[in-house]
Amino acid sequence: MAVKPNPTLKVKAKWLLNGVRGSFKSHRYSVTLSFVVTVCSLIVYVAINFTRSAKSAFVFLDNVEARSLDARFQFRGPVKPAPEVVVVAIDQKTIDRLSWPFARSNYGRMLDTLARDGARVVGFDVDFPFPDRSSGVKLLTEVEQEYRRSPGGGSSDGFVERLQALKAKSDTDAQFTKSIQDAGNVVLGHLFFLSASETKHMDPERMKAYDEVLAFQAYPQVYKIQTKANESFPFKLEAPDGVGVEPNLRVFADAAKSYGAFNFDADNDGTFRKATLIFRYAGSGEEENFYPSLDVQMARLY
């Protein structure tokens, strides 16, 4: 069946086209100016970002993706954490009661409580690179040495024994070490330094001593394959390269069950949305290995 053309539609279409042409002619200068400004703005934006780095030219797209991810999580709604995971946080109430930094013996008391309540794995997303500054061991040691140098300081008047007892009571690092050993399931956290400038303040000998312990905690599932090109790992694995590590005290490291990194990198807008799960690190040795994050290592032990 043939359909006759509708002359009314043709008239309307012609009228609409003429209207668009007329509108463009009357506003051609403003439209042309807007187009030129838009193009120039895009050129300036790309030029500025490319002068910083090739990667930063895609900052805009990264921000769009980040906002899209935020929207997807908001659309999904909150998900209640599983009851297997418990966060023991240091909040303002803790600081008001114990001051800051508080003695390491408080960490020991917390571990004793968690062990008594049946915690299967305990992880610390802080590290302990230096001795406890709140401990009175150093001061008591100086008092004991000064007393021994004084006339009659070597006599058995019980004062030295009293000082030694006070030193043992004030050695909060030793108390924390004992709690770590007794728990038997502690995963200590550490930070990998990703640039050489970040390691200038660290003692190389202390990092080397920690490397000796850390070397036994590499991923056992990643095997090295020697190739003709003399490459240890002939595959591409997206993992940051660590050039150093902020070590825990060796006494803590020897007492712990395992270790994991808690490095976090913010997105371009300063928001933390993701965490690195694997790191490449050679340490003081020549062979590099892959090491897990604190989260992954805790999950593995659990």
mmCIF file of C-alpha atoms in Angstrom:
data_model
loop_
_atom_site.group_PDB
_atom_site.id
_atom_site.type_symbol
_atom_site.label_atom_id
_atom_site.label_comp_id
_atom_site.label_asym_id
_atom_site.label_seq_id
_atom_site.Cartn_x
_atom_site.Cartn_y
_atom_site.Cartn_z
ATOM 1 C CA MET A 1 0.000 0.000 0.000
ATOM 2 C CA ALA A 2 1.476 3.348 -1.021
ATOM 3 C CA VAL A 3 1.648 6.172 1.492
ATOM 4 C CA LYS A 4 1.111 9.689 0.187
ATOM 5 C CA PRO A 5 3.631 12.285 1.360
ATOM 6 C CA ASN A 6 2.360 14.796 3.877
ATOM 7 C CA PRO A 7 3.004 18.309 2.576
ATOM 8 C CA THR A 8 2.409 19.730 6.032
ATOM 9 C CA LEU A 9 5.462 17.869 7.417
ATOM 10 C CA LYS A 10 7.626 19.164 4.585
ATOM 11 C CA VAL A 11 6.578 22.704 5.345
ATOM 12 C CA LYS A 12 7.300 22.271 9.049
ATOM 13 C CA ALA A 13 10.734 20.736 8.376
ATOM 14 C CA LYS A 14 11.612 23.540 5.969
ATOM 15 C CA TRP A 15 10.438 26.108 8.471
ATOM 16 C CA LEU A 16 12.527 24.512 11.255
ATOM 17 C CA LEU A 17 15.648 24.388 9.052
ATOM 18 C CA ASN A 18 15.222 28.007 8.054
ATOM 19 C CA GLY A 19 14.781 28.907 11.700
ATOM 20 C CA VAL A 20 18.041 27.198 12.672
ATOM 21 C CA ARG A 21 19.892 28.914 9.823
ATOM 22 C CA GLY A 22 18.453 32.242 10.785
ATOM 23 C CA SER A 23 19.323 31.751 14.450
ATOM 24 C CA PHE A 24 22.895 30.789 13.559
ATOM 25 C CA LYS A 25 23.297 33.821 11.284
ATOM 26 C CA SER A 26 22.042 36.147 13.994
ATOM 27 C CA HIS A 27 24.310 34.550 16.629
ATOM 28 C CA ARG A 28 27.204 33.447 14.442
ATOM 29 C CA TYR A 29 29.696 35.705 16.199
ATOM 30 C CA SER A 30 28.850 34.478 19.704
ATOM 31 C CA VAL A 31 28.794 30.809 18.576
ATOM 32 C CA THR A 32 32.147 31.176 16.804
ATOM 33 C CA LEU A 33 33.645 32.899 19.859
ATOM 34 C CA SER A 34 32.376 30.152 22.195
ATOM 35 C CA PHE A 35 33.842 27.468 19.937
ATOM 36 C CA VAL A 36 37.231 29.210 19.767
ATOM 37 C CA VAL A 37 37.341 29.706 23.555
ATOM 38 C CA THR A 38 36.472 26.029 24.151
ATOM 39 C CA VAL A 39 39.175 24.795 21.772
ATOM 40 C CA CYS A 40 41.782 27.144 23.259
ATOM 41 C CA SER A 41 40.876 26.026 26.786
ATOM 42 C CA LEU A 42 41.317 22.366 25.845
ATOM 43 C CA ILE A 43 44.663 23.127 24.218
ATOM 44 C CA VAL A 44 45.879 25.004 27.301
ATOM 45 C CA TYR A 45 44.660 22.242 29.637
ATOM 46 C CA VAL A 46 46.454 19.515 27.690
ATOM 47 C CA ALA A 47 49.614 21.616 27.321
ATOM 48 C CA ILE A 48 49.807 22.351 31.057
ATOM 49 C CA ASN A 49 49.351 18.719 31.998
ATOM 50 C CA PHE A 50 51.804 17.444 29.413
ATOM 51 C CA THR A 51 54.472 19.818 30.703
ATOM 52 C CA ARG A 52 54.157 18.188 34.121
ATOM 53 C CA SER A 53 54.330 14.590 32.994
ATOM 54 C CA ALA A 54 52.882 12.353 30.316
ATOM 55 C CA LYS A 55 50.776 10.543 32.896
ATOM 56 C CA SER A 56 49.198 13.662 34.349
ATOM 57 C CA ALA A 57 47.549 14.405 31.008
ATOM 58 C CA PHE A 58 44.961 11.803 32.006
ATOM 59 C CA VAL A 59 44.262 13.338 35.425
ATOM 60 C CA PHE A 60 40.862 14.489 34.262
ATOM 61 C CA LEU A 61 39.886 10.991 33.150
ATOM 62 C CA ASP A 62 41.225 9.544 36.404
ATOM 63 C CA ASN A 63 39.057 11.938 38.387
ATOM 64 C CA VAL A 64 36.004 10.987 36.324
ATOM 65 C CA GLU A 65 36.702 7.301 37.009
ATOM 66 C CA ALA A 66 37.185 8.015 40.733
ATOM 67 C CA ARG A 67 33.865 9.850 40.937
ATOM 68 C CA SER A 68 32.237 7.014 39.038
ATOM 69 C CA LEU A 69 33.622 4.546 41.567
ATOM 70 C CA ASP A 70 32.288 6.676 44.438
ATOM 71 C CA ALA A 71 28.869 6.746 42.801
ATOM 72 C CA ARG A 72 28.858 2.970 42.337
ATOM 73 C CA PHE A 73 29.676 2.414 45.995
ATOM 74 C CA GLN A 74 26.971 4.865 47.053
ATOM 75 C CA PHE A 75 24.478 3.134 44.774
ATOM 76 C CA ARG A 76 25.465 -0.252 46.253
ATOM 77 C CA GLY A 77 25.020 1.064 49.783
ATOM 78 C CA PRO A 78 26.946 0.175 52.956
ATOM 79 C CA VAL A 79 27.953 -3.422 53.556
ATOM 80 C CA LYS A 80 28.206 -4.528 57.152
ATOM 81 C CA PRO A 81 31.666 -5.985 57.917
ATOM 82 C CA ALA A 82 31.912 -9.656 58.726
ATOM 83 C CA PRO A 83 31.996 -10.458 62.438
ATOM 84 C CA GLU A 84 35.395 -12.148 62.018
ATOM 85 C CA VAL A 85 37.093 -8.744 61.663
ATOM 86 C CA VAL A 86 37.432 -6.449 64.683
ATOM 87 C CA VAL A 87 39.209 -3.078 64.658
ATOM 88 C CA VAL A 88 40.923 -2.024 67.901
ATOM 89 C CA ALA A 89 41.422 1.699 67.384
ATOM 90 C CA ILE A 90 43.367 4.384 69.226
ATOM 91 C CA ASP A 91 40.790 7.138 69.597
ATOM 92 C CA GLN A 92 40.669 10.415 71.483
ATOM 93 C CA LYS A 93 39.322 8.669 74.574
ATOM 94 C CA THR A 94 42.393 6.409 74.568
ATOM 95 C CA ILE A 95 44.750 9.380 74.302
ATOM 96 C CA ASP A 96 42.928 11.278 77.063
ATOM 97 C CA ARG A 97 43.295 8.315 79.393
ATOM 98 C CA LEU A 98 46.802 7.086 78.544
ATOM 99 C CA SER A 99 48.368 10.241 76.973
ATOM 100 C CA TRP A 100 50.372 10.029 73.757
ATOM 101 C CA PRO A 101 52.614 8.313 72.995
ATOM 102 C CA PHE A 102 51.618 5.812 75.643
ATOM 103 C CA ALA A 103 53.834 3.042 77.000
ATOM 104 C CA ARG A 104 54.280 -0.086 74.886
ATOM 105 C CA SER A 105 53.132 -2.120 77.858
ATOM 106 C CA ASN A 106 49.592 -1.018 76.911
ATOM 107 C CA TYR A 107 49.994 -2.776 73.562
ATOM 108 C CA GLY A 108 51.089 -5.824 75.533
ATOM 109 C CA ARG A 109 47.999 -5.678 77.739
ATOM 110 C CA MET A 110 45.834 -5.393 74.630
ATOM 111 C CA LEU A 111 47.511 -8.469 73.096
ATOM 112 C CA ASP A 112 47.020 -10.440 76.287
ATOM 113 C CA THR A 113 43.314 -9.547 76.248
ATOM 114 C CA LEU A 114 42.880 -10.450 72.568
ATOM 115 C CA ALA A 115 44.683 -13.763 73.076
ATOM 116 C CA ARG A 116 42.467 -14.548 76.059
ATOM 117 C CA ASP A 117 39.354 -13.757 73.995
ATOM 118 C CA GLY A 118 40.427 -16.115 71.201
ATOM 119 C CA ALA A 119 41.750 -13.828 68.449
ATOM 120 C CA ARG A 120 43.227 -16.047 65.713
ATOM 121 C CA VAL A 121 45.366 -13.364 64.048
ATOM 122 C CA VAL A 122 46.375 -9.887 65.273
ATOM 123 C CA GLY A 123 47.888 -7.304 62.920
ATOM 124 C CA PHE A 124 49.378 -3.876 63.629
ATOM 125 C CA ASP A 125 48.986 -1.168 60.977
ATOM 126 C CA VAL A 126 51.713 0.805 62.770
ATOM 127 C CA ASP A 127 55.391 -0.022 63.046
ATOM 128 C CA PHE A 128 57.810 0.174 65.963
ATOM 129 C CA PRO A 129 61.177 1.306 64.593
ATOM 130 C CA PHE A 130 62.527 2.877 67.792
ATOM 131 C CA PRO A 131 62.647 1.977 71.493
ATOM 132 C CA ASP A 132 59.811 3.182 73.694
ATOM 133 C CA ARG A 133 60.569 6.778 74.638
ATOM 134 C CA SER A 134 58.223 6.616 77.628
ATOM 135 C CA SER A 135 60.267 3.844 79.219
ATOM 136 C CA GLY A 136 62.329 4.699 82.322
ATOM 137 C CA VAL A 137 64.964 2.036 81.644
ATOM 138 C CA LYS A 138 67.569 4.479 80.366
ATOM 139 C CA LEU A 139 67.220 6.787 83.356
ATOM 140 C CA LEU A 140 67.335 3.920 85.853
ATOM 141 C CA THR A 141 70.419 2.506 84.123
ATOM 142 C CA GLU A 142 72.176 5.858 84.474
ATOM 143 C CA VAL A 143 71.222 6.001 88.165
ATOM 144 C CA GLU A 144 72.579 2.502 88.721
ATOM 145 C CA GLN A 145 75.859 3.292 86.984
ATOM 146 C CA GLU A 146 76.247 6.516 88.945
ATOM 147 C CA TYR A 147 75.544 4.691 92.215
ATOM 148 C CA ARG A 148 78.071 1.955 91.441
ATOM 149 C CA ARG A 149 80.752 4.589 90.828
ATOM 150 C CA SER A 150 80.054 6.304 94.153
ATOM 151 C CA PRO A 151 81.919 5.308 97.377
ATOM 152 C CA GLY A 152 80.280 2.225 98.801
ATOM 153 C CA GLY A 153 78.190 1.756 95.718
ATOM 154 C CA GLY A 154 79.190 -1.891 95.465
ATOM 155 C CA SER A 155 77.921 -2.787 98.910
ATOM 156 C CA SER A 156 75.063 -5.246 99.214
ATOM 157 C CA ASP A 157 72.555 -2.796 100.650
ATOM 158 C CA GLY A 158 69.807 -3.973 98.333
ATOM 159 C CA PHE A 159 69.643 -0.673 96.441
ATOM 160 C CA VAL A 160 71.139 -2.120 93.265
ATOM 161 C CA GLU A 161 68.740 -5.044 93.382
ATOM 162 C CA ARG A 162 65.866 -2.598 93.816
ATOM 163 C CA LEU A 163 67.033 -0.584 90.807
ATOM 164 C CA GLN A 164 67.246 -3.723 88.679
ATOM 165 C CA ALA A 165 63.727 -4.709 89.700
ATOM 166 C CA LEU A 166 62.461 -1.260 88.753
ATOM 167 C CA LYS A 167 64.282 -1.498 85.412
ATOM 168 C CA ALA A 168 62.554 -4.790 84.633
ATOM 169 C CA LYS A 169 59.204 -3.279 85.563
ATOM 170 C CA SER A 170 59.870 -0.178 83.437
ATOM 171 C CA ASP A 171 61.093 -2.085 80.350
ATOM 172 C CA THR A 172 57.899 -1.704 78.339
ATOM 173 C CA ASP A 173 59.558 -3.004 75.149
ATOM 174 C CA ALA A 174 60.425 -6.265 76.927
ATOM 175 C CA GLN A 175 56.839 -6.565 78.170
ATOM 176 C CA PHE A 176 55.498 -5.989 74.657
ATOM 177 C CA THR A 177 57.949 -8.561 73.261
ATOM 178 C CA LYS A 178 56.758 -11.167 75.756
ATOM 179 C CA SER A 179 53.124 -10.522 74.832
ATOM 180 C CA ILE A 180 53.963 -10.950 71.123
ATOM 181 C CA GLN A 181 55.693 -14.248 71.857
ATOM 182 C CA ASP A 182 52.865 -15.505 74.070
ATOM 183 C CA ALA A 183 50.200 -14.622 71.485
ATOM 184 C CA GLY A 184 52.080 -16.432 68.714
ATOM 185 C CA ASN A 185 49.859 -14.964 65.958
ATOM 186 C CA VAL A 186 51.003 -11.357 65.570
ATOM 187 C CA VAL A 187 51.602 -9.825 62.135
ATOM 188 C CA LEU A 188 53.729 -6.695 62.449
ATOM 189 C CA GLY A 189 53.289 -3.901 59.928
ATOM 190 C CA HIS A 190 56.077 -2.039 58.157
ATOM 191 C CA LEU A 191 56.457 0.646 55.506
ATOM 192 C CA PHE A 192 58.332 0.207 52.248
ATOM 193 C CA PHE A 193 60.209 3.289 51.062
ATOM 194 C CA LEU A 194 59.668 3.788 47.336
ATOM 195 C CA SER A 195 62.366 6.430 46.787
ATOM 196 C CA ALA A 196 65.965 6.690 47.978
ATOM 197 C CA SER A 197 65.371 10.140 49.488
ATOM 198 C CA GLU A 198 62.986 8.623 52.037
ATOM 199 C CA THR A 199 65.688 6.348 53.474
ATOM 200 C CA LYS A 200 68.237 9.038 54.355
ATOM 201 C CA HIS A 201 67.148 9.187 58.006
ATOM 202 C CA MET A 202 67.293 5.399 58.489
ATOM 203 C CA ASP A 203 70.240 3.441 59.893
ATOM 204 C CA PRO A 204 71.467 1.068 57.132
ATOM 205 C CA GLU A 205 72.557 -1.535 59.700
ATOM 206 C CA ARG A 206 69.100 -1.638 61.277
ATOM 207 C CA MET A 207 67.458 -2.013 57.868
ATOM 208 C CA LYS A 208 69.895 -4.811 57.001
ATOM 209 C CA ALA A 209 69.112 -6.630 60.260
ATOM 210 C CA TYR A 210 65.390 -6.414 59.504
ATOM 211 C CA ASP A 211 65.972 -7.615 55.935
ATOM 212 C CA GLU A 212 67.440 -10.821 57.341
ATOM 213 C CA VAL A 213 64.133 -11.532 59.076
ATOM 214 C CA LEU A 214 61.910 -10.223 56.294
ATOM 215 C CA ALA A 215 63.535 -12.426 53.638
ATOM 216 C CA PHE A 216 61.732 -15.483 55.025
ATOM 217 C CA GLN A 217 58.307 -13.857 54.557
ATOM 218 C CA ALA A 218 58.344 -13.454 50.765
ATOM 219 C CA TYR A 219 55.489 -14.872 48.713
ATOM 220 C CA PRO A 220 56.197 -18.610 48.406
ATOM 221 C CA GLN A 221 53.860 -18.856 45.395
ATOM 222 C CA VAL A 222 56.080 -16.639 43.199
ATOM 223 C CA TYR A 223 58.925 -18.674 41.740
ATOM 224 C CA LYS A 224 61.978 -17.334 39.960
ATOM 225 C CA ILE A 225 62.811 -18.616 36.483
ATOM 226 C CA GLN A 226 66.235 -17.870 35.033
ATOM 227 C CA THR A 227 65.949 -16.911 31.360
ATOM 228 C CA LYS A 228 68.448 -16.364 28.573
ATOM 229 C CA ALA A 229 68.149 -12.640 29.183
ATOM 230 C CA ASN A 230 69.261 -13.286 32.781
ATOM 231 C CA GLU A 231 65.935 -12.127 34.197
ATOM 232 C CA SER A 232 64.728 -13.496 37.508
ATOM 233 C CA PHE A 233 61.071 -12.784 36.707
ATOM 234 C CA PRO A 234 60.347 -12.972 32.942
ATOM 235 C CA PHE A 235 56.819 -11.623 33.383
ATOM 236 C CA LYS A 236 55.285 -8.263 34.133
ATOM 237 C CA LEU A 237 53.788 -7.920 37.589
ATOM 238 C CA GLU A 238 52.362 -4.589 38.659
ATOM 239 C CA ALA A 239 54.145 -4.072 41.968
ATOM 240 C CA PRO A 240 55.883 -1.002 43.415
ATOM 241 C CA ASP A 241 59.646 -1.291 43.843
ATOM 242 C CA GLY A 242 60.753 -0.804 47.429
ATOM 243 C CA VAL A 243 64.221 0.668 47.926
ATOM 244 C CA GLY A 244 64.171 0.376 51.706
ATOM 245 C CA VAL A 245 62.002 -0.526 54.659
ATOM 246 C CA GLU A 246 61.227 1.149 57.968
ATOM 247 C CA PRO A 247 62.153 -1.741 60.265
ATOM 248 C CA ASN A 248 60.518 -2.848 63.446
ATOM 249 C CA LEU A 249 62.851 -3.378 66.373
ATOM 250 C CA ARG A 250 64.637 -6.694 65.969
ATOM 251 C CA VAL A 251 63.307 -8.000 69.290
ATOM 252 C CA PHE A 252 59.760 -7.455 68.049
ATOM 253 C CA ALA A 253 60.533 -8.928 64.624
ATOM 254 C CA ASP A 254 62.008 -12.084 66.164
ATOM 255 C CA ALA A 255 58.939 -12.535 68.372
ATOM 256 C CA ALA A 256 56.311 -11.938 65.659
ATOM 257 C CA LYS A 257 54.647 -14.585 63.524
ATOM 258 C CA SER A 258 54.919 -12.649 60.266
ATOM 259 C CA TYR A 259 55.039 -9.199 58.671
ATOM 260 C CA GLY A 260 53.193 -7.166 56.047
ATOM 261 C CA ALA A 261 53.334 -3.699 54.491
ATOM 262 C CA PHE A 262 50.639 -1.097 55.083
ATOM 263 C CA ASN A 263 51.578 1.433 52.397
ATOM 264 C CA PHE A 264 48.661 3.461 51.055
ATOM 265 C CA ASP A 265 48.634 5.869 48.104
ATOM 266 C CA ALA A 266 46.023 8.582 47.690
ATOM 267 C CA ASP A 267 44.307 9.293 44.390
ATOM 268 C CA ASN A 268 44.702 12.617 42.586
ATOM 269 C CA ASP A 269 41.987 14.218 44.715
ATOM 270 C CA GLY A 270 43.639 13.132 47.985
ATOM 271 C CA THR A 271 41.132 10.358 48.708
ATOM 272 C CA PHE A 272 42.278 6.841 49.622
ATOM 273 C CA ARG A 273 40.343 4.306 47.551
ATOM 274 C CA LYS A 274 42.737 1.397 47.119
ATOM 275 C CA ALA A 275 45.710 -0.344 48.712
ATOM 276 C CA THR A 276 48.709 -2.103 47.212
ATOM 277 C CA LEU A 277 48.675 -5.870 47.797
ATOM 278 C CA ILE A 278 52.171 -6.811 46.620
ATOM 279 C CA PHE A 279 55.614 -5.172 46.671
ATOM 280 C CA ARG A 280 58.893 -5.942 44.927
ATOM 281 C CA TYR A 281 61.894 -5.610 47.233
ATOM 282 C CA ALA A 282 65.492 -6.800 47.123
ATOM 283 C CA GLY A 283 66.586 -5.518 50.518
ATOM 284 C CA SER A 284 70.248 -5.744 51.401
ATOM 285 C CA GLY A 285 70.657 -8.792 49.157
ATOM 286 C CA GLU A 286 70.992 -8.951 45.397
ATOM 287 C CA GLU A 287 67.897 -11.027 44.613
ATOM 288 C CA GLU A 288 64.520 -9.364 44.607
ATOM 289 C CA ASN A 289 61.397 -10.980 45.993
ATOM 290 C CA PHE A 290 57.717 -10.148 46.251
ATOM 291 C CA TYR A 291 56.220 -9.341 49.633
ATOM 292 C CA PRO A 292 52.570 -9.163 50.759
ATOM 293 C CA SER A 293 50.611 -6.357 52.305
ATOM 294 C CA LEU A 294 49.501 -6.527 55.932
ATOM 295 C CA ASP A 295 45.914 -7.302 54.879
ATOM 296 C CA VAL A 296 46.887 -10.194 52.621
ATOM 297 C CA GLN A 297 49.295 -11.695 55.150
ATOM 298 C CA MET A 298 46.689 -11.582 57.916
ATOM 299 C CA ALA A 299 44.139 -13.247 55.636
ATOM 300 C CA ARG A 300 46.668 -15.947 54.699
ATOM 301 C CA LEU A 301 47.441 -16.759 58.327
ATOM 302 C CA TYR A 302 43.766 -16.687 59.253
#
